[in-house]
Short mmCIF file of C-alpha atoms in Angstrom, two decimals:
data_model
loop_
_atom_site.label_atom_id
_atom_site.label_comp_id
_atom_site.label_asym_id
_atom_site.label_seq_id
_atom_site.Cartn_x
_atom_site.Cartn_y
_atom_site.Cartn_z
CA MET J 278 11.32 65.37 97.54
CA PHE J 279 11.89 67.71 94.59
CA ARG J 280 14.75 65.41 93.54
CA LEU J 281 12.20 62.69 92.77
CA GLU J 282 10.91 64.61 89.76
CA THR J 283 13.59 63.28 87.39
CA ALA J 284 15.75 60.20 88.00
CA GLU J 285 19.42 60.32 87.07
CA ASN J 286 19.50 57.01 85.16
CA PRO J 287 15.89 56.16 84.27
CA GLN J 288 16.90 53.49 81.73
CA THR J 289 18.22 51.30 84.57
CA LEU J 290 15.03 51.47 86.65
CA ARG J 291 11.76 49.54 86.80
CA ARG J 292 8.62 51.45 85.88
CA ILE J 293 5.25 51.11 87.63
CA ALA J 294 2.23 53.01 86.28
CA ILE J 295 -1.04 53.72 88.06
CA GLU J 296 -3.31 54.17 85.08
CA PRO J 297 -5.98 55.32 85.11
CA LEU J 298 -6.26 57.23 88.37
CA THR J 299 -9.58 56.31 89.92
CA ARG J 300 -12.23 58.31 91.74
CA VAL J 301 -11.04 61.62 90.27
CA GLU J 302 -12.59 63.78 87.54
CA GLY J 303 -10.70 63.41 84.25
CA HIS J 304 -7.88 61.21 83.02
CA GLY J 305 -4.41 60.98 84.52
CA LYS J 306 -1.75 58.56 85.61
CA VAL J 307 1.18 58.27 88.01
CA THR J 308 4.51 56.71 87.11
CA LEU J 309 7.10 55.49 89.60
CA LEU J 310 10.66 54.45 88.82
CA LEU J 311 12.22 51.99 91.29
CA ASP J 312 15.51 50.14 91.50
CA ASP J 313 15.95 46.43 92.18
CA ALA J 314 15.63 47.00 95.92
CA ASP J 315 12.30 48.83 95.43
CA HIS J 316 13.76 52.20 96.36
CA VAL J 317 11.92 55.09 94.70
CA HIS J 318 13.90 57.31 92.30
CA GLN J 319 11.18 59.16 90.40
CA VAL J 320 7.48 59.92 90.90
CA ARG J 321 5.37 61.92 88.47
CA LEU J 322 1.71 62.82 88.07
CA HIS J 323 0.91 62.95 84.35
CA ILE J 324 -2.14 64.63 82.85
CA VAL J 325 -2.66 62.74 79.62
CA GLU J 326 -5.72 64.38 78.05
CA PHE J 327 -5.66 67.62 76.10
CA ARG J 328 -8.74 69.81 75.57
CA GLY J 329 -7.38 73.21 74.45
CA PHE J 330 -10.19 75.56 75.51
CA GLU J 331 -7.74 78.46 75.57
CA ILE J 332 -7.29 78.18 71.82
CA PHE J 333 -10.68 77.28 70.45
CA ILE J 334 -12.45 79.98 72.49
CA GLU J 335 -10.53 82.49 70.36
CA GLY J 336 -12.69 84.07 67.67
CA ARG J 337 -15.93 83.51 69.57
CA PRO J 338 -18.11 86.52 70.56
CA PHE J 339 -17.44 87.38 74.17
CA TRP J 340 -21.02 86.88 75.32
CA GLU J 341 -20.80 83.18 74.36
CA VAL J 342 -17.75 82.58 76.52
CA PRO J 343 -19.33 82.00 79.97
CA ILE J 344 -21.68 79.35 78.58
CA SER J 345 -18.90 77.74 76.51
CA VAL J 346 -16.13 77.49 79.09
CA GLN J 347 -18.30 75.83 81.71
CA ARG J 348 -18.26 72.80 79.39
CA LEU J 349 -14.77 72.23 80.73
CA CYS J 350 -16.41 70.25 83.51
CA GLY J 351 -19.67 68.70 84.63
CA ILE J 352 -18.75 68.82 88.33
CA CYS J 353 -17.72 72.46 88.77
CA PRO J 354 -19.36 74.25 85.80
CA VAL J 355 -20.75 77.03 87.99
CA SER J 356 -17.22 78.07 88.93
CA HIS J 357 -16.18 78.51 85.30
CA LEU J 358 -19.49 80.19 84.46
CA LEU J 359 -19.04 82.77 87.22
CA ALA J 360 -15.31 83.39 86.72
CA ALA J 361 -15.84 83.99 83.00
CA THR J 362 -18.95 86.09 83.62
CA LYS J 363 -17.07 88.26 86.12
CA ALA J 364 -14.53 88.98 83.40
CA MET J 365 -17.24 89.64 80.82
CA ASP J 366 -19.02 92.00 83.23
CA LEU J 367 -16.02 94.28 82.83
CA ILE J 368 -15.61 93.68 79.09
CA ALA J 369 -19.23 94.69 78.54
CA GLY J 370 -18.91 97.74 80.82
CA TYR J 371 -20.73 96.61 83.95
CA ASP J 372 -18.74 97.72 86.99
CA ARG J 373 -21.08 96.97 89.89
CA LEU J 374 -23.89 94.46 90.07
CA THR J 375 -27.22 95.15 91.73
CA PRO J 376 -27.53 93.72 95.27
CA THR J 377 -30.09 91.17 94.05
CA ALA J 378 -27.91 89.99 91.14
CA GLU J 379 -24.81 89.62 93.30
CA LYS J 380 -26.66 87.70 96.00
CA ILE J 381 -28.25 85.34 93.48
CA ARG J 382 -24.78 84.69 92.02
CA ARG J 383 -23.40 84.10 95.49
CA LEU J 384 -26.22 81.69 96.27
CA MET J 385 -25.48 79.85 93.02
CA HIS J 386 -21.77 79.69 93.87
CA TYR J 387 -22.20 78.50 97.46
CA GLY J 388 -24.63 75.85 96.21
CA GLN J 389 -21.86 74.76 93.86
CA MET J 390 -19.32 74.61 96.70
CA MET J 391 -21.76 72.57 98.75
CA GLN J 392 -22.60 69.98 96.11
CA SER J 393 -19.00 69.59 94.92
CA HIS J 394 -17.55 69.19 98.41
CA ALA J 395 -20.25 66.67 99.33
CA LEU J 396 -19.68 64.71 96.14
CA HIS J 397 -15.94 64.60 96.65
CA PHE J 398 -15.88 63.60 100.30
CA PHE J 399 -18.76 61.15 100.53
CA HIS J 400 -18.61 59.55 97.08
CA LEU J 401 -14.92 59.69 96.13
CA SER J 402 -12.81 59.86 99.31
CA SER J 403 -14.82 58.39 102.18
CA PRO J 404 -14.32 54.80 100.91
CA ASP J 405 -10.59 55.13 101.72
CA LEU J 406 -11.10 56.89 105.04
CA LEU J 407 -13.96 54.75 106.36
CA LEU J 408 -13.11 51.34 104.88
CA GLY J 409 -9.30 51.56 104.88
CA PHE J 410 -6.64 52.39 102.30
CA ASP J 411 -5.80 48.68 102.00
CA SER J 412 -9.36 47.36 101.99
CA GLU J 413 -10.63 45.09 99.23
CA PRO J 414 -10.81 47.18 96.03
CA THR J 415 -14.19 45.77 94.99
CA ARG J 416 -15.81 47.15 98.15
CA ARG J 417 -13.72 50.34 98.40
CA ASN J 418 -16.37 52.55 96.82
CA ILE J 419 -19.57 54.42 97.68
CA VAL J 420 -21.57 51.16 97.54
CA GLY J 421 -19.26 49.69 100.18
CA VAL J 422 -19.72 52.79 102.33
CA ALA J 423 -23.50 52.57 101.96
CA ARG J 424 -23.43 48.96 103.16
CA GLU J 425 -21.34 49.61 106.27
CA PHE J 426 -22.23 53.25 107.04
CA PRO J 427 -25.72 53.74 105.58
CA GLU J 428 -26.54 56.90 107.53
CA ILE J 429 -23.31 58.63 106.49
CA ALA J 430 -23.88 57.66 102.87
CA LYS J 431 -27.47 58.92 102.98
CA GLN J 432 -26.42 62.25 104.40
CA GLY J 433 -23.77 62.61 101.70
CA VAL J 434 -26.28 61.95 98.94
CA PHE J 435 -28.79 64.46 100.29
CA LEU J 436 -26.19 67.15 101.00
CA ARG J 437 -25.11 66.98 97.37
CA LYS J 438 -28.71 66.88 96.14
CA TYR J 439 -29.53 70.01 98.13
CA GLY J 440 -26.59 71.90 96.60
CA GLN J 441 -27.69 70.85 93.13
CA GLU J 442 -31.20 72.11 93.82
CA VAL J 443 -29.78 75.49 94.83
CA ILE J 444 -27.97 75.58 91.48
CA ARG J 445 -31.16 74.62 89.64
CA HIS J 446 -33.13 77.43 91.24
CA THR J 447 -30.46 80.03 90.49
CA ALA J 448 -28.89 78.88 87.20
CA GLY J 449 -31.90 77.26 85.55
CA LYS J 450 -30.66 73.67 85.70
CA ARG J 451 -28.30 71.58 87.81
CA ILE J 452 -25.50 71.25 85.24
CA HIS J 453 -24.45 73.83 82.63
CA GLY J 454 -27.06 76.41 83.58
CA THR J 455 -27.30 79.89 82.08
CA GLY J 456 -28.32 82.03 85.06
CA ALA J 457 -25.27 84.33 85.17
CA VAL J 458 -24.91 86.76 82.25
CA PRO J 459 -22.64 89.79 81.72
CA GLY J 460 -24.11 92.51 83.91
CA GLY J 461 -26.12 90.36 86.27
CA VAL J 462 -28.43 87.35 86.15
CA ASN J 463 -31.27 86.39 83.83
CA LYS J 464 -33.42 84.65 86.42
CA GLY J 465 -34.84 85.90 89.69
CA ILE J 466 -35.78 83.85 92.75
CA SER J 467 -39.47 83.47 93.51
CA ARG J 468 -40.83 83.34 97.04
CA ALA J 469 -41.90 79.72 96.47
CA GLU J 470 -38.36 78.77 95.35
CA ARG J 471 -36.87 80.56 98.35
CA ASP J 472 -39.25 78.77 100.72
CA GLU J 473 -38.47 75.40 99.15
CA MET J 474 -34.73 75.90 99.71
CA ARG J 475 -35.28 77.30 103.20
CA ARG J 476 -37.25 74.24 104.33
CA ASP J 477 -34.28 71.85 104.59
CA ILE J 478 -31.30 74.13 105.16
CA ASP J 479 -31.18 73.69 108.95
CA ARG J 480 -30.91 69.93 108.51
CA MET J 481 -28.13 70.43 105.96
CA ILE J 482 -26.19 72.54 108.47
CA GLU J 483 -26.62 69.82 111.09
CA TRP J 484 -25.36 67.11 108.71
CA ALA J 485 -22.42 69.24 107.52
CA LEU J 486 -21.33 69.82 111.13
CA SER J 487 -21.57 66.08 111.77
CA ALA J 488 -19.30 65.43 108.77
CA VAL J 489 -16.69 67.86 110.12
CA HIS J 490 -16.70 66.02 113.44
CA LEU J 491 -16.35 62.68 111.63
CA VAL J 492 -13.07 63.68 109.97
CA ALA J 493 -11.77 65.48 113.05
CA GLU J 494 -12.26 62.24 114.99
CA LEU J 495 -10.20 60.32 112.42
CA HIS J 496 -7.31 62.71 113.08
CA ARG J 497 -7.72 62.44 116.84
CA ALA J 498 -7.83 58.64 116.72
CA LYS J 499 -4.64 58.24 114.62
CA PRO J 500 -2.81 61.58 114.77
CA GLU J 501 0.59 60.30 113.70
CA PHE J 502 -0.85 58.86 110.49
CA TYR J 503 -3.57 61.38 109.58
CA ASP J 504 -1.63 64.51 110.56
CA HIS J 505 1.52 63.60 108.65
CA PHE J 506 0.37 61.53 105.66
CA GLY J 507 1.75 63.19 102.52
CA GLU J 508 3.20 66.02 104.58
CA PHE J 509 5.45 68.66 102.98
CA SER J 510 6.00 72.37 103.42
CA SER J 511 4.79 74.91 100.88
CA ALA J 512 3.34 78.35 100.39
CA MET J 513 -0.45 78.81 100.19
CA MET J 514 -2.66 81.22 98.26
CA SER J 515 -6.33 82.23 98.14
CA LEU J 516 -8.73 85.14 97.84
CA VAL J 517 -9.72 86.93 101.05
CA ASP J 518 -12.07 89.88 101.44
CA ALA J 519 -10.99 93.38 102.44
CA ASP J 520 -11.20 92.42 106.13
CA GLY J 521 -9.18 89.21 105.67
CA ALA J 522 -12.22 86.93 105.90
CA MET J 523 -12.85 83.90 103.70
CA ASP J 524 -14.85 84.82 100.59
CA PHE J 525 -15.43 82.35 97.77
CA TYR J 526 -16.87 84.92 95.34
CA HIS J 527 -14.55 87.95 95.44
CA GLY J 528 -11.51 89.45 97.14
CA GLY J 529 -7.80 90.16 96.88
CA LEU J 530 -5.02 87.61 96.48
CA ARG J 531 -3.10 86.63 99.61
CA ALA J 532 -0.12 84.26 99.75
CA LEU J 533 1.60 82.98 102.89
CA ASP J 534 4.85 81.05 103.21
CA ALA J 535 5.26 77.71 104.97
CA ASP J 536 5.67 79.43 108.34
CA GLY J 537 2.58 81.57 107.90
CA GLY J 538 4.50 84.72 106.93
CA THR J 539 3.08 87.04 104.28
CA ILE J 540 4.45 86.81 100.73
CA PHE J 541 1.88 89.20 99.28
CA ASP J 542 -1.53 90.44 100.38
CA GLY J 543 -4.42 92.45 99.00
CA VAL J 544 -3.25 92.00 95.40
CA ASP J 545 -5.85 93.04 92.83
CA TYR J 546 -6.35 89.85 90.86
CA SER J 547 -6.50 91.75 87.57
CA GLY J 548 -2.73 92.03 87.98
CA TYR J 549 -2.17 88.34 88.75
CA GLN J 550 0.62 88.12 86.16
CA GLN J 551 2.71 90.48 88.26
CA VAL J 552 2.85 87.94 91.10
CA LEU J 553 2.35 84.59 89.33
CA GLU J 554 4.16 82.93 86.45
CA GLU J 555 3.46 79.71 84.54
CA GLU J 556 5.90 77.01 83.48
CA VAL J 557 5.48 73.94 81.27
CA LYS J 558 7.18 70.56 81.48
CA PRO J 559 7.40 67.97 78.71
CA TRP J 560 5.75 65.11 80.60
CA SER J 561 2.37 66.71 81.39
CA TYR J 562 -0.31 68.78 79.65
CA MET J 563 -0.89 70.64 82.92
CA LYS J 564 1.03 73.86 83.53
CA PHE J 565 3.11 74.56 86.65
CA PRO J 566 2.36 78.00 88.16
CA HIS J 567 4.61 79.59 90.75
CA ILE J 568 5.05 82.87 92.62
CA ARG J 569 7.16 85.00 90.34
CA SER J 570 9.37 86.53 93.04
CA LEU J 571 10.36 83.07 94.39
CA GLY J 572 11.02 81.30 91.09
CA PRO J 573 9.85 77.88 89.85
CA GLU J 574 11.75 75.73 92.35
CA ASN J 575 10.65 77.58 95.49
CA GLY J 576 7.57 79.51 94.43
CA TRP J 577 4.96 76.78 93.95
CA TYR J 578 2.05 76.76 96.37
CA LYS J 579 -1.17 75.11 97.52
CA VAL J 580 -4.68 76.36 96.84
CA GLY J 581 -8.08 75.00 97.81
CA PRO J 582 -9.69 74.23 101.18
CA LEU J 583 -6.54 73.66 103.23
CA ALA J 584 -5.00 76.86 101.92
CA ARG J 585 -8.18 78.90 102.30
CA VAL J 586 -8.88 78.02 105.95
CA GLN J 587 -5.30 79.03 106.83
CA THR J 588 -4.72 82.08 104.64
CA CYS J 589 -7.90 83.79 105.85
CA ASP J 590 -8.08 85.51 109.23
CA ARG J 591 -11.52 84.15 109.94
CA ILE J 592 -14.58 82.48 108.41
CA PRO J 593 -17.56 84.87 108.63
CA THR J 594 -20.08 82.25 109.84
CA PRO J 595 -20.00 81.09 113.47
CA LEU J 596 -20.07 77.30 113.26
CA ALA J 597 -17.47 77.07 110.49
CA GLU J 598 -15.19 79.57 112.26
CA MET J 599 -15.36 77.55 115.47
CA GLU J 600 -14.33 74.42 113.55
CA ARG J 601 -11.62 76.29 111.62
CA ARG J 602 -9.98 77.32 114.88
CA LYS J 603 -9.82 73.70 116.00
CA LEU J 604 -8.01 72.72 112.80
CA VAL J 605 -5.61 75.66 112.88
CA ALA J 606 -4.75 74.93 116.52
CA ARG J 607 -3.26 71.60 115.44
CA GLY J 608 -0.36 73.51 113.89
CA GLU J 609 0.60 75.14 117.22
CA GLY J 610 1.26 78.49 115.59
CA LYS J 611 2.30 77.28 112.13
CA PRO J 612 0.21 76.10 109.16
CA VAL J 613 -0.62 72.39 109.09
CA MET J 614 0.77 70.66 106.00
CA GLY J 615 -0.46 67.05 106.07
CA THR J 616 -2.33 66.15 102.89
CA LEU J 617 -5.29 64.51 104.68
CA TYR J 618 -6.05 67.83 106.37
CA TYR J 619 -7.60 68.78 103.02
CA HIS J 620 -10.65 66.65 103.89
CA TRP J 621 -11.08 68.31 107.28
CA ALA J 622 -10.79 71.77 105.70
CA ARG J 623 -13.13 70.81 102.85
CA LEU J 624 -15.88 69.81 105.24
CA ILE J 625 -15.43 73.03 107.23
CA GLU J 626 -16.03 74.82 103.94
CA LEU J 627 -19.09 72.63 103.31
CA LEU J 628 -20.42 73.75 106.69
CA HIS J 629 -19.62 77.38 105.85
CA ALA J 630 -21.46 77.09 102.54
CA THR J 631 -24.60 75.80 104.26
CA GLU J 632 -24.49 78.68 106.74
CA VAL J 633 -24.06 81.26 103.97
CA ILE J 634 -26.92 79.72 101.98
CA ARG J 635 -29.19 80.01 105.03
CA ASP J 636 -28.23 83.67 105.51
CA LEU J 637 -28.78 84.48 101.83
CA LEU J 638 -32.18 82.80 101.86
CA ASP J 639 -33.17 85.09 104.74
CA ASP J 640 -31.92 88.22 102.92
CA PRO J 641 -34.80 90.31 101.47
CA ASP J 642 -32.60 91.42 98.54
CA LEU J 643 -32.68 87.86 97.20
CA LEU J 644 -36.30 88.26 96.09
CA GLY J 645 -35.69 91.56 94.29
CA SER J 646 -36.50 92.14 90.61
CA ASP J 647 -33.57 94.43 89.68
CA LEU J 648 -31.40 91.83 87.97
CA MET J 649 -29.15 93.87 85.61
CA ALA J 650 -26.62 96.60 86.38
CA ASP J 651 -26.28 99.93 84.58
CA LYS J 652 -23.88 99.80 81.68
CA GLY J 653 -20.70 101.86 81.64
CA GLU J 654 -17.50 101.96 79.62
CA ARG J 655 -16.62 98.90 77.57
CA ARG J 656 -13.17 97.34 78.02
CA SER J 657 -10.95 95.27 75.77
CA GLU J 658 -9.32 93.15 78.50
CA ALA J 659 -10.48 91.74 81.84
CA VAL J 660 -9.75 89.08 84.46
CA GLY J 661 -12.32 87.17 86.49
CA VAL J 662 -11.24 85.23 89.57
CA ILE J 663 -13.26 83.12 91.96
CA GLU J 664 -12.59 80.50 94.61
CA ALA J 665 -13.77 77.27 93.01
CA PRO J 666 -14.23 74.13 95.13
CA ARG J 667 -10.68 73.01 94.31
CA GLY J 668 -9.03 76.41 94.70
CA THR J 669 -8.38 79.77 93.08
CA LEU J 670 -9.61 79.95 89.47
CA PHE J 671 -8.35 82.55 86.97
CA HIS J 672 -10.07 83.52 83.68
CA HIS J 673 -8.27 86.17 81.58
CA TYR J 674 -9.61 87.45 78.24
CA ARG J 675 -8.91 90.06 75.56
CA VAL J 676 -11.62 91.10 73.10
CA ASP J 677 -11.28 93.10 69.88
CA GLU J 678 -13.47 95.87 68.43
CA ASN J 679 -15.65 93.22 66.75
CA ASP J 680 -16.49 91.67 70.15
CA GLN J 681 -14.44 88.56 69.35
CA VAL J 682 -12.11 86.94 71.86
CA THR J 683 -8.46 87.28 70.79
CA PHE J 684 -6.80 85.86 73.90
CA CYS J 685 -7.78 83.47 76.67
CA ASN J 686 -5.66 82.26 79.58
CA LEU J 687 -7.03 79.93 82.23
CA ILE J 688 -5.24 78.97 85.42
CA VAL J 689 -7.64 76.51 86.98
CA SER J 690 -7.59 75.36 90.57
CA THR J 691 -6.02 71.97 89.90
CA THR J 692 -3.30 73.63 87.82
CA ASN J 693 -2.41 75.83 90.78
CA ASN J 694 -2.04 72.63 92.82
CA ASN J 695 0.03 70.78 90.20
CA GLN J 696 3.41 70.88 91.91
CA ALA J 697 1.81 70.39 95.32
CA MET J 698 0.13 67.17 94.14
CA ASN J 699 3.45 65.94 92.76
CA GLU J 700 5.13 66.72 96.08
CA ALA J 701 2.34 64.93 97.98
CA ILE J 702 2.71 61.68 96.05
CA ARG J 703 6.50 61.85 96.39
CA SER J 704 6.14 62.26 100.14
CA VAL J 705 3.83 59.24 100.28
CA ALA J 706 6.12 57.21 98.04
CA LEU J 707 9.09 57.85 100.34
CA SER J 708 7.15 57.22 103.56
CA HIS J 709 5.03 54.23 102.54
CA LEU J 710 6.45 52.58 99.40
CA ASP J 711 10.21 53.06 99.44
CA GLY J 712 12.01 49.74 99.90
CA LYS J 713 8.81 47.72 100.20
CA THR J 714 7.21 45.11 98.00
CA ILE J 715 4.61 47.01 96.02
CA THR J 716 0.98 45.97 96.57
CA GLU J 717 -2.33 47.35 95.32
CA GLY J 718 -3.00 48.78 98.77
CA LEU J 719 0.31 50.66 98.80
CA LEU J 720 -0.34 52.05 95.33
CA ASN J 721 -3.74 53.19 96.56
CA HIS J 722 -1.89 55.32 99.12
CA ILE J 723 -0.59 57.33 96.14
CA GLU J 724 -4.11 57.75 94.80
CA VAL J 725 -5.39 58.75 98.24
CA ALA J 726 -2.89 61.62 98.27
CA ILE J 727 -4.07 62.82 94.86
CA ARG J 728 -7.75 62.46 95.75
CA ALA J 729 -7.27 64.70 98.79
CA TYR J 730 -6.79 67.62 96.40
CA ASP J 731 -10.05 66.72 94.61
CA PRO J 732 -8.36 67.30 91.24
CA CYS J 733 -10.40 68.14 88.17
CA LEU J 734 -8.01 66.88 85.52
CA SER J 735 -10.30 67.79 82.62
CA CYS J 736 -10.33 71.43 83.74
CA ALA J 737 -6.56 71.46 84.09
CA THR J 738 -5.55 70.27 80.61
CA HIS J 739 -4.23 73.31 78.80
CA ALA J 740 -0.81 73.94 77.26
CA LEU J 741 1.51 76.80 76.46
CA GLY J 742 3.28 76.78 73.12
CA LYS J 743 2.56 74.48 70.18
CA MET J 744 0.80 71.15 70.24
CA PRO J 745 2.92 68.44 68.52
CA LEU J 746 1.07 66.07 66.19
CA GLU J 747 2.12 63.03 64.16
CA VAL J 748 -0.20 61.07 61.83
CA ASP J 749 0.80 57.87 60.01
CA LEU J 750 -1.06 56.36 57.03
CA ILE J 751 -0.58 52.56 56.97
CA ASP J 752 -1.72 50.25 54.18
CA ALA J 753 -3.36 46.82 54.64
CA GLU J 754 0.05 45.09 54.78
CA GLY J 755 1.26 47.38 57.55
CA THR J 756 3.60 49.41 55.34
CA LEU J 757 4.01 53.12 56.08
CA VAL J 758 2.55 55.04 53.13
CA GLN J 759 2.82 58.60 54.41
CA ARG J 760 3.69 60.46 57.60
CA ALA J 761 2.48 63.97 58.42
CA ARG J 762 4.24 65.82 61.23
CA ARG J 763 3.60 69.17 62.90
CA ASN J 764 5.67 70.88 65.62
CA MET J 765 7.60 67.69 66.33
CA GLY J 766 11.09 69.02 65.77
CA PRO J 767 13.69 67.08 63.75
CA GLU J 768 12.86 63.41 63.12
CA ARG J 769 15.09 60.93 64.96
#
């Protein structure tokens, strides 16, 4: 499928564009090049918006960074807040958080995982899975799901609402909160807030388990389709804790190959540049990371739910671990690679998040008042890494003696999945579109493959190198008066 990245004679081919991509966060498009017999020669996922947080965060005081960078996104702001704050903990000289501060942060983060996974599955992806990939576009949405599956839609809405309430209690508000600060948190949890969250958590666990069973049944009913849709082999990467268990908040980097063999394990994420490298391509504002030792053609990988449930040795909550084992067993000793498995894995993680939230709410440390750590030696450089809903998220900063940021590098979850998403849509194009008359339903198959990764395209729009710019001044008659160019190279 890698050959479908660039066609040999693109000028002789017909171009089809899916623009904009729907039911994803951010702006993107897919282009396909086909010959006269509708055979596919090129498929690309393009990220067409540019935001440039890595540049304009430079010069800002480091304590502003966690609040600023979470404006990358309104769906997963907690992930950026916590990844940046973990880095700034070290910059400011805080090595170890108090038990109360860490558990409040974890509660905030698992609330974020819960609300984001519920939003993605029930609102954005379930219309395809429950109503059909080829169903009428005007009803293929959450309203259509609510009409035909009202109980499922209701559960999805309330699962997300519960996660947002957890964020509100821990971060101060549901979106773009300020609860995490370098060295700890600035808001404790009252007994009344704890009791309010505790009241409904058992129902949330029940609904999350029901959602896992819903997707598992789709695979059992049509295994040939669901197990192999968008299938391709790749490496996988995630954080795992010191015992190899799934941990969304902290851990070491582990990467496995397509057969489940270890590429690296227990890597301190502060040294991520020793194992990962980034590449840019001229047709997208999203970077292409890969495992350094394997090179750009062979070293790309998956992150996110499907990677996490297979790179970890276990999930440390009983219900989610039981469901994880059922998914892993489908591979008969090897990792499963079908793109639609992402939904199954995502809902297992949703279940895990609800179980962790329940356990944290029962932990007496959560109600403590010791919110800030003792300060130690200040640093000039630090990396913060967390498992965001969409996958492993890297924040890397350097700060000068005036406390101003001099360097920022972000590798967001969707960026880590860039090549994998391109491979997924190429697999679908070959299996479902090649040689066929193109219809809206078939094109939606391409979008289904992208949606399975739950991409956050706004988060992923960063660039290495210089940003080209061309501005034309045109008079009322349409005559070119002046042209200003920057970083465009020689004019042709």
